[in-house]
Coordinates of C-alpha atoms and ligand atoms in Angstrom, one line a residue:
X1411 CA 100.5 90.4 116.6
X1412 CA 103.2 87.8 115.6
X1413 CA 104.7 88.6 112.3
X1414 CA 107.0 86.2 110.5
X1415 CA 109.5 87.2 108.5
X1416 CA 111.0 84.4 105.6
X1417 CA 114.3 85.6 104.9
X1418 CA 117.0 88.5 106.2
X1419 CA 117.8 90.0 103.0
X1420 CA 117.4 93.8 102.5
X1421 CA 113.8 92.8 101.7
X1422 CA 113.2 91.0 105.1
X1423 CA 115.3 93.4 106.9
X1424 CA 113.3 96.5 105.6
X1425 CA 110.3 95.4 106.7
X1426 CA 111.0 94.6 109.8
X1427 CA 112.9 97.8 110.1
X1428 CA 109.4 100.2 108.9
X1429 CA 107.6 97.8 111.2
X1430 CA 109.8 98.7 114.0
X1431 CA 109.5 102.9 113.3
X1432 CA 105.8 102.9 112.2
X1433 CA 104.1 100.3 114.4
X1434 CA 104.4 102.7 117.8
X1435 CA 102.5 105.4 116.3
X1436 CA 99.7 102.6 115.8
X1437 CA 100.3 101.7 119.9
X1438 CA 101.7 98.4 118.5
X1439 CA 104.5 96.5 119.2
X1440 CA 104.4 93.5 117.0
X1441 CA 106.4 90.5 118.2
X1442 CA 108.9 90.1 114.8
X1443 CA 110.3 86.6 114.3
X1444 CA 112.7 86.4 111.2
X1445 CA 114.1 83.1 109.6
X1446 CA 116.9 83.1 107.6
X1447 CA 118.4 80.1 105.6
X1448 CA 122.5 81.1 106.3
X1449 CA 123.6 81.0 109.4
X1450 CA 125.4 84.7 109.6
X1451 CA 123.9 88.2 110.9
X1452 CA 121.8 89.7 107.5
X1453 CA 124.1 90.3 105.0
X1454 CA 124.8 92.7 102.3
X1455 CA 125.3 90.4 98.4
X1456 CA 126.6 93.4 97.1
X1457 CA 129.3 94.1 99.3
X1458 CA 130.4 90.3 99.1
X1459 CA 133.2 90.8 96.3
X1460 CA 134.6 94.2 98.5
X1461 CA 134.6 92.1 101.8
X1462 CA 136.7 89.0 100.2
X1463 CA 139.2 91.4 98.9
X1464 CA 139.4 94.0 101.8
X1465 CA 138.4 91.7 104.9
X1466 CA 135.9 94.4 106.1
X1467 CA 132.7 93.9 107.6
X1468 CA 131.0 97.0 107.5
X1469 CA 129.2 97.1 104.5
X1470 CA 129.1 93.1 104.3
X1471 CA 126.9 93.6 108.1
X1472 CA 125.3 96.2 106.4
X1473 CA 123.2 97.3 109.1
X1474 CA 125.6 95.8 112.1
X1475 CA 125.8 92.4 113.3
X1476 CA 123.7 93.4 116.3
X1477 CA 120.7 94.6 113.9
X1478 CA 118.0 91.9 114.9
X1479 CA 119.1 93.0 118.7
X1480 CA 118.8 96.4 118.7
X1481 CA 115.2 95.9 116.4
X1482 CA 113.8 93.5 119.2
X1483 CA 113.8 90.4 116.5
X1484 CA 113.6 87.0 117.1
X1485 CA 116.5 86.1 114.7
X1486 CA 116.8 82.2 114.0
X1487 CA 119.7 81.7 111.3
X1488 CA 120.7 78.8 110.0
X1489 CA 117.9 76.9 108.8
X1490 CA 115.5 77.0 106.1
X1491 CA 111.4 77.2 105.5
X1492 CA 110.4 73.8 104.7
X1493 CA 106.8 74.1 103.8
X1494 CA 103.8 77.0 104.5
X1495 CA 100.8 76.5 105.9
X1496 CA 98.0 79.5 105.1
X1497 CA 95.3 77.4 106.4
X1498 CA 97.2 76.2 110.4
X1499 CA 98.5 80.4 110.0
X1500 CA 102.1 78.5 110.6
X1501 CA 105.5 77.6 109.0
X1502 CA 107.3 74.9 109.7
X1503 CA 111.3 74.7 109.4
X1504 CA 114.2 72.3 108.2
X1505 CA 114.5 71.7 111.8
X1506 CA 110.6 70.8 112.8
X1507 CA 110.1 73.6 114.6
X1508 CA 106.7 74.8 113.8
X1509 CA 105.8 78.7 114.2
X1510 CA 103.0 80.4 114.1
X1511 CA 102.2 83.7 112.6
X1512 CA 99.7 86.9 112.2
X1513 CA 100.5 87.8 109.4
X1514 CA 103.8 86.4 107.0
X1515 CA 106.5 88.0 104.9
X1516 CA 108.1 86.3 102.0
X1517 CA 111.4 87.3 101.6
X1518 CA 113.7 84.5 100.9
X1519 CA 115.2 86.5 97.6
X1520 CA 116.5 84.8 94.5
X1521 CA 119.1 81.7 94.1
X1522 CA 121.7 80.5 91.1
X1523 CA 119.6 79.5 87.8
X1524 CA 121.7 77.5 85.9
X1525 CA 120.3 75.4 82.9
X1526 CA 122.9 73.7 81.8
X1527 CA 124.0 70.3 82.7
X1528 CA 126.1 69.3 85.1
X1529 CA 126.1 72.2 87.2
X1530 CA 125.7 70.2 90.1
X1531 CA 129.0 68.5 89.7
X1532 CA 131.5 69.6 92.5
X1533 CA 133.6 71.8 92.0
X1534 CA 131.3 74.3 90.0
X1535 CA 130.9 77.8 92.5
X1536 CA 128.4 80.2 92.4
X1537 CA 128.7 83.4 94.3
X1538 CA 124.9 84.2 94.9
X1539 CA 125.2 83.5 98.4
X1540 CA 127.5 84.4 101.0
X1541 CA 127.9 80.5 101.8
X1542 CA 128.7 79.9 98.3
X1543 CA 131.0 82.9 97.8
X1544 CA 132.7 81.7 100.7
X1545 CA 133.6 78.4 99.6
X1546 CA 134.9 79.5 96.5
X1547 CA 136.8 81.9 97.8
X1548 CA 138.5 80.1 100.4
X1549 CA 139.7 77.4 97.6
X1550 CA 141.0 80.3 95.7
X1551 CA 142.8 81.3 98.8
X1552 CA 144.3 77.9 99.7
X1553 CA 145.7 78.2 96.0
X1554 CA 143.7 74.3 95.5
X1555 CA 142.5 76.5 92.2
X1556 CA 144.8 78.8 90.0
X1557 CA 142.1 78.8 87.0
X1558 CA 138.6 79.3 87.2
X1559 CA 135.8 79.3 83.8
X1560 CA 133.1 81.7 84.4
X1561 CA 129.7 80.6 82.7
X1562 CA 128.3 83.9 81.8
X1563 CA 129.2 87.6 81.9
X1564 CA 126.2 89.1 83.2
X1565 CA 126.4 91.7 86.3
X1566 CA 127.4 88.6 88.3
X1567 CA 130.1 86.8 86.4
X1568 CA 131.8 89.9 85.6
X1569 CA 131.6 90.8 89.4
X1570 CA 132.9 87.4 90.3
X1571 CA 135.7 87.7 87.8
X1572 CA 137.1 90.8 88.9
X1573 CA 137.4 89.2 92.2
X1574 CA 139.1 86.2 91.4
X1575 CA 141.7 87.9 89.0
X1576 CA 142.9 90.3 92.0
X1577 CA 143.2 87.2 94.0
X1578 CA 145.8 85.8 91.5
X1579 CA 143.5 83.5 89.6
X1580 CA 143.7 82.9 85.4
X1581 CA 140.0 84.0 84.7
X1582 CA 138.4 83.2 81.3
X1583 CA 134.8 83.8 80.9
X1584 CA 132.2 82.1 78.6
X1585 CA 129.5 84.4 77.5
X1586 CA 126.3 83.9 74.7
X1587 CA 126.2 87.3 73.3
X1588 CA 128.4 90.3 74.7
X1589 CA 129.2 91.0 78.3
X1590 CA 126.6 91.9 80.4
X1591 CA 124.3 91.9 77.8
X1592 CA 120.8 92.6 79.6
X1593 CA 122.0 95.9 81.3
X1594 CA 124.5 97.1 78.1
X1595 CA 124.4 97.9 75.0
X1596 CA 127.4 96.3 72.9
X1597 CA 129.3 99.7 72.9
X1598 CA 128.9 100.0 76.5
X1599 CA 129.6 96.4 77.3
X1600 CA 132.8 96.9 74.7
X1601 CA 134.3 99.2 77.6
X1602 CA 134.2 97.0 80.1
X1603 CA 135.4 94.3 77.9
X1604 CA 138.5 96.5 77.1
X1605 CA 138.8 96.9 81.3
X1606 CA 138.6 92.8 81.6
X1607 CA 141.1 92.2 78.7
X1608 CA 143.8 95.0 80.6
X1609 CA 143.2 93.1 83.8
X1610 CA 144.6 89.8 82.0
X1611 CA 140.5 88.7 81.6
X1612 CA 140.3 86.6 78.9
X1613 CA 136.7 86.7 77.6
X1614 CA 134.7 84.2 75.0
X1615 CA 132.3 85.7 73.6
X1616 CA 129.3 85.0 70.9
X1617 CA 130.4 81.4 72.7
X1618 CA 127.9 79.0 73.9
X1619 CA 128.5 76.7 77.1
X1620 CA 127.1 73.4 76.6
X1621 CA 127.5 71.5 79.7
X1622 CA 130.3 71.3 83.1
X1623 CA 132.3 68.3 82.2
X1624 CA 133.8 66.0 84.5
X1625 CA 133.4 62.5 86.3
X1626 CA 133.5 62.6 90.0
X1627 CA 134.6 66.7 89.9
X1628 CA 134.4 69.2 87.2
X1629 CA 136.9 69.7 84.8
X1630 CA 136.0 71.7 82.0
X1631 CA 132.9 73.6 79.9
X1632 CA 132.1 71.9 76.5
X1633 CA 131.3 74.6 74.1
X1634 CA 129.5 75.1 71.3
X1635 CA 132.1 74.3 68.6
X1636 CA 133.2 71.1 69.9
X1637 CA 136.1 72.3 72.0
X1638 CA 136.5 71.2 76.0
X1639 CA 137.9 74.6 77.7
X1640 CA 139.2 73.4 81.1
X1641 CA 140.4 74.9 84.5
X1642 CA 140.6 73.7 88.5
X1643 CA 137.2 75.2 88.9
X1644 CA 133.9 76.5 87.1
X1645 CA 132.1 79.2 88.2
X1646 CA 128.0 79.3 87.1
X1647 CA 127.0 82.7 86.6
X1648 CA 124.1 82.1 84.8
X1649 CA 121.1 84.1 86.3
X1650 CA 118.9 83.6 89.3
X1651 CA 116.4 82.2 89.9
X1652 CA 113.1 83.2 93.0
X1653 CA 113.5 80.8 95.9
X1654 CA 109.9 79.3 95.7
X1655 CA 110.1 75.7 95.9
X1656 CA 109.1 75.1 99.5
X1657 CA 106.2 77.0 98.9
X1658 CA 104.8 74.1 96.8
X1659 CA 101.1 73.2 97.5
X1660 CA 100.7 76.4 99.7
X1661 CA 98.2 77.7 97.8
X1662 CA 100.0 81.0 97.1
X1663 CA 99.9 82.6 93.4
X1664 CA 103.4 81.4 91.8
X1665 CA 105.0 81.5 88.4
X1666 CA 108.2 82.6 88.1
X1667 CA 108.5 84.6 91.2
X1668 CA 105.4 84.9 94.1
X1669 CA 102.7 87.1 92.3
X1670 CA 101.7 90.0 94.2
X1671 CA 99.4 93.3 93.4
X1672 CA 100.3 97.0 93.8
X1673 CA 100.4 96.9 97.9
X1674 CA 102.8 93.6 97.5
X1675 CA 99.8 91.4 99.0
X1676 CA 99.9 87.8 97.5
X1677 CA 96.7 86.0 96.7
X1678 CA 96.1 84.3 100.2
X1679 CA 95.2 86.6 103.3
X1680 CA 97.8 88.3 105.9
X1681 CA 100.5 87.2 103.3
X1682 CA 102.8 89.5 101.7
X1683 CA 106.1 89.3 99.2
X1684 CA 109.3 91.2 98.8
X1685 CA 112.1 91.3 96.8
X1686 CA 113.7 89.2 94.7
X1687 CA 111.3 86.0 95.6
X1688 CA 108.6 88.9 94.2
X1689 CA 107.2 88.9 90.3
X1690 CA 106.1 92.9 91.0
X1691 CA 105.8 95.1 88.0
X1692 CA 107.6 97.5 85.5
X1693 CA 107.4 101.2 87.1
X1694 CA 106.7 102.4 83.6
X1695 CA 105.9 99.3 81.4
X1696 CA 103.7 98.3 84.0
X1697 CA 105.2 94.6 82.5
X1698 CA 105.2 91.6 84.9
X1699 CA 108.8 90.9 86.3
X1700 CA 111.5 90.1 89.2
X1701 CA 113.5 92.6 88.8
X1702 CA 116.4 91.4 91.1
X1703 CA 118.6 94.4 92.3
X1704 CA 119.1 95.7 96.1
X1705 CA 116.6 99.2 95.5
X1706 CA 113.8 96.9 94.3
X1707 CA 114.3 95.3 97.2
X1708 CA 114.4 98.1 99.9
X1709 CA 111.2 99.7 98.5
X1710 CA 109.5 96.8 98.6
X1711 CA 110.2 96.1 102.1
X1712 CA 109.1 99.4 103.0
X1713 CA 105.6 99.0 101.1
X1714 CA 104.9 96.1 103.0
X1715 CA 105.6 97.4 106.1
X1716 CA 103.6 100.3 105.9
X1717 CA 100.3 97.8 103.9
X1718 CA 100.8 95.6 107.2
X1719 CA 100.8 98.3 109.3
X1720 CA 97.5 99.9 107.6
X1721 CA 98.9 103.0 106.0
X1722 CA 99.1 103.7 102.4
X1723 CA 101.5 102.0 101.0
X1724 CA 100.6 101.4 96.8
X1725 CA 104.1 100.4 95.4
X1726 CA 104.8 102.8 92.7
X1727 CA 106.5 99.2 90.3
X1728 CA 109.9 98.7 90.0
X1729 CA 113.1 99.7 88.1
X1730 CA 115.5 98.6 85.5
X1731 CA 118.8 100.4 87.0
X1732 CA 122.3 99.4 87.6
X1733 CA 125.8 100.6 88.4
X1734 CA 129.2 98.7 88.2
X1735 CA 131.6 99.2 91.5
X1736 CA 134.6 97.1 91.0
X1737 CA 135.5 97.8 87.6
X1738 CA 137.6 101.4 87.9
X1739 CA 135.4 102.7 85.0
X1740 CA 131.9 103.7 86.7
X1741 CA 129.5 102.3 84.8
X1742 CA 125.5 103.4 85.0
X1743 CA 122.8 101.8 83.4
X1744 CA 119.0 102.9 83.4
X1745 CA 115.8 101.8 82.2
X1746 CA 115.8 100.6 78.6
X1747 CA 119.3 99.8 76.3
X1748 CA 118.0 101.1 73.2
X1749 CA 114.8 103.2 71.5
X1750 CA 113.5 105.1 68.7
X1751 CA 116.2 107.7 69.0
X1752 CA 119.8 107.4 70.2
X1753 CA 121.9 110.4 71.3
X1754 CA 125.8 110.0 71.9
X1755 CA 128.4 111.1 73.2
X1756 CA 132.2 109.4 73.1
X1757 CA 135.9 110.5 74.3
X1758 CA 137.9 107.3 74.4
X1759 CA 136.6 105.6 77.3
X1760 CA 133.9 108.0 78.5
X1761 CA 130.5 107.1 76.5
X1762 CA 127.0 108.9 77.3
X1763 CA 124.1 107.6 75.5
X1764 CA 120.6 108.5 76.4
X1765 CA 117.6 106.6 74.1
X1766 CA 114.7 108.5 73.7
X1767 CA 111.0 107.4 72.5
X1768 CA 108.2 109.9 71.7
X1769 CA 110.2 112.6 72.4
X1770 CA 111.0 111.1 76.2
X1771 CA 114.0 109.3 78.2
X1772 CA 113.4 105.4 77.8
X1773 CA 116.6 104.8 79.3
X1774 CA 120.2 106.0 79.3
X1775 CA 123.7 104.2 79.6
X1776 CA 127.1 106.4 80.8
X1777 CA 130.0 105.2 81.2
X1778 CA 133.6 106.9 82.2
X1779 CA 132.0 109.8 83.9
X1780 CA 128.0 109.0 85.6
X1781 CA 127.1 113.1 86.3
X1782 CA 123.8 113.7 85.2
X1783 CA 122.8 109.8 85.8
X1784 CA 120.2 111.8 88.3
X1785 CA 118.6 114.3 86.4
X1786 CA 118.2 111.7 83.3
X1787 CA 115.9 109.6 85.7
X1788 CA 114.2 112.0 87.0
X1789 CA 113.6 112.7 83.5
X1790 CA 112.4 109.4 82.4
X1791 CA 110.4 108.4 85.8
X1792 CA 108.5 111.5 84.7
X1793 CA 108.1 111.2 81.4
X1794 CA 108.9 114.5 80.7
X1795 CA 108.8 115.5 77.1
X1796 CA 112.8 116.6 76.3
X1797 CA 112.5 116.7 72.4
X1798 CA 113.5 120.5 72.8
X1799 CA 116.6 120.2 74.2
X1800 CA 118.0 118.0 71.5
X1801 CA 122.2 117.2 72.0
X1802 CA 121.9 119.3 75.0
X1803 CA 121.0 116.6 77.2
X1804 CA 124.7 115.0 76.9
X1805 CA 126.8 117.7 78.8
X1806 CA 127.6 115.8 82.0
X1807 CA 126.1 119.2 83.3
X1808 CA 123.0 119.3 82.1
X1809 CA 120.7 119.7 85.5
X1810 CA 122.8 121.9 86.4
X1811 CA 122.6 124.7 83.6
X1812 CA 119.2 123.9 82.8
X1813 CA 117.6 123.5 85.7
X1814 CA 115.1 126.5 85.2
X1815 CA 113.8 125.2 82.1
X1816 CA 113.5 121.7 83.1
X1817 CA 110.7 122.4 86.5
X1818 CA 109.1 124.4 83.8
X1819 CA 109.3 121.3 81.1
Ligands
FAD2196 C1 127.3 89.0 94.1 C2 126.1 89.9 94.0 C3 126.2 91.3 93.7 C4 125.1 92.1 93.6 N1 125.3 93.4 93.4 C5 124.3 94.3 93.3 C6 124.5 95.7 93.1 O1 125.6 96.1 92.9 N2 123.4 96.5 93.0 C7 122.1 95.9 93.2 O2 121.1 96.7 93.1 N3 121.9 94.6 93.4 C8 122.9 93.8 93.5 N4 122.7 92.4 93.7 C9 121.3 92.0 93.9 C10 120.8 92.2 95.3 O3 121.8 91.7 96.2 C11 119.5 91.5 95.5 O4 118.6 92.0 94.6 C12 119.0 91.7 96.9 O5 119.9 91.2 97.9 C13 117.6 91.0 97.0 O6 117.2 91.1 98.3 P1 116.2 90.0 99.0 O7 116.0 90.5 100.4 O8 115.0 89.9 98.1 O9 116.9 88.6 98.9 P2 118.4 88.2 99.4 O10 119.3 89.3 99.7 O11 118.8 87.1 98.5 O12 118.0 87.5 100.8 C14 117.2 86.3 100.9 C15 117.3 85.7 102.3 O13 116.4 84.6 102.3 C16 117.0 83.5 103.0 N5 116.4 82.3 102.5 C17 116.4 81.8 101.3 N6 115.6 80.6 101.2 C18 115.1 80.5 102.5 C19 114.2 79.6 103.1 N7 113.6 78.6 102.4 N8 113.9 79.8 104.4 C20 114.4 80.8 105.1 N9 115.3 81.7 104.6 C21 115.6 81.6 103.3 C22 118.5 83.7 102.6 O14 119.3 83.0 103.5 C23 118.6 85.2 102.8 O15 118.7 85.6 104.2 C24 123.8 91.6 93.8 C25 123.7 90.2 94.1 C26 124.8 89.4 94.2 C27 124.6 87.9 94.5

């Protein structure tokens, strides 16, 4: 059985890992070819910012650089999908190389969304890649940019700014609303706008960024009051975005990510999605989404694995949930950023909030000190009914003391 595997993400790379550990119980060795678009050993996004900084590979080669070696992978980095062909069973690549598959795994994750003009103009970074992070990085490090504008404030943008302040750069950030405003609530993102401003952050908020500006290279961000902010280089941080377009006129089920059902099987036979590239579904909503983050991605991988490999595999949908690394204030956010009910919690810089519907967890927010981030999703992935334990449920120790009345709730 040949199975082809479009990207080397943790979506890509999971699969073909639970391929590798299932398939021998089955008395099948699959022959596992994997494509990826950069031309570097799978890579971890999320331990980009750490490797710049610390020069570490470890987590960056999150699984080794030797990975596709040790799984018995055809690994062909480097070069890109160009179209798919359901009907031939084959793929062909950026180079003409044409392979053909069993059965086909789209992984190629998510890319920079940027709608705003002139985000193509040189000199305007983005750091969803490890190609694109690199580049900026290195101009940073040749000191051929001091200043850099950020075009939003999201998980990214805030990510990308911590880095480039601790490598010496004057960082101002653009941002719509508040700072990360789809995984915090204003209080919360308040916080961490207190932590940019003490690094020397300077952050625009409630400010809208028209276009990039510049002739031949960018020079500034026109904003929404008239005024031209300028710096050596521009940073779009303005969402992402599935990597679909080469799978125009292939038949498969696309709107804004590849449409898949509960076992992650698209619309056309022996094809399956993961990951980020993926429009799954809310694991309590049930709501149609990509909901891009590194867990969503690893359990989708496995589910595909184990659908391919003919066990059970229904994907139990996926989940809103985030943590902030780089900022020295541990930040969690879970599930939804506000509800019928609100319970808090504040000391200075340590914040709990918990929001509550119908007498359940909808989602929670903690900020300064994370203990309890567990139990809470537990909680809500549940839906256990915690009306009783009213203010209760903000002591940081909260599983802990009452853990005998919540396996009876
Ligand atoms: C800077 C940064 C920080 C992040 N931090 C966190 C975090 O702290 N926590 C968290 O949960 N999530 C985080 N994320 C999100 C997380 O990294 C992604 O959700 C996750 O990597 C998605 O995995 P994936 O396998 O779907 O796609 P990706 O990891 O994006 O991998 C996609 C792969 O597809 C390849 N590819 C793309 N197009 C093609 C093509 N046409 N042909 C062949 N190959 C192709 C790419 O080269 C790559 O190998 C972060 C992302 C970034 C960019």
């Amino acid at each position: 059985m040949r199975i082809l595997i479009l990207g080397a993400g943790p979506a890509g790379m999971t699969t073909a890992q639970g391929l590798r550990e299932l398939a021998p119980t089955r008395s099948l060795e699959p022959d596992i070819t994997i494509i990826s678009g950069e031309p570097f050993p799978p890579y971890s996004p999320p331990a980009m910012a750490d490797h710049f900084l610390t020069g570490r590979e470890q987590s960056l080669y999150w699984l080794g650089k030797d990975v596709c070696d040790r799984l018995g992978v055809d690994y062909r980095a480097g070069v890109d999908a160009r179209t798919v062909d359901p009907d031939g069973r084959r793929v062909v690549l950026e180079d003409g190389a044409v392979l053909d598959y069993d059965k086909l795994v789209i992984a190629t994750g998510s890319r920079l969304y940027a709608p705003i003009d002139g985000y193509d103009l040189p000199g305007v970074y983005n750091f969803k890649s490890l190609t694109a992070a690199r580049d900026l990085v290195e101009h940073a490090r040749r000191g051929e940019v001091r200043s850099a504008l950020i075009v939003g404030a999201g998980f990214i943008g805030v990510e990308v700014a911590l880095l480039l302040n601790s490598l010496g750069l004057d960082v101002t950030m653009i941002q719509r609303r508040w700072v990360m405003p789809r995984m915090l609530d204003p209080e919360t993102a308040g916080l961490v706008l207190d932590e940019l401003h003490r690094r020397g952050i300077t952050v625009l908020e409630n400010t809208e960024a028209i276009r990039f500006v510049g002739e031949r290279r960018v020079t500034g961000v026109e904003l929404g009051d008239g005024q031209t902010a300028t710096a050596d280089a521009c940073v779009a941080a303005t969402g992402v975005k599935p990597n679909i377009d080469y799978l125009e006129g292939s038949g498969l089920d696309v709107d804004w990510g590849v449409r898949v059902d509960n076992r992650l099987r698209t619309n056309l036979p022996d094809v399956w999605a993961a990951g980020d590239v993926a429009e799954t579904f809310d694991r309590l909503t049930g709501e149609r989404f990509v909901h891009a983050i590194w867990p969503n991605a690893r359990a989708q991988g496995e589910v595909v694995a184990r659908d391919m490999l003919g066990y059970a595999a229904d994907y139990e949908g996926a989940e809103r949930m985030n943590s902030m690394k780089h900022l020295g204030l541990p930040i969690m956010a879970v599930g939804e950023a506000e509800g019928e009910r609100e319970l808090r919690w504040r000391r200075g810089d340590l914040l709990r909030k918990i929001f509550l519907a119908d007498g359940r967890i909808v989602g929670f927010r903690l900020a300064g000190d994370i203990r309890g981030a567990g139990t809470y999703r537990a909680l809500l992935l549940r839906g256990a009914d915690v009306s009783g334990f009213g203010e209760d449920l903000l002591d940081p120790r909260f599983g802990i003391t009452r853990c005998v009345d919540l396996v009876n709730a």
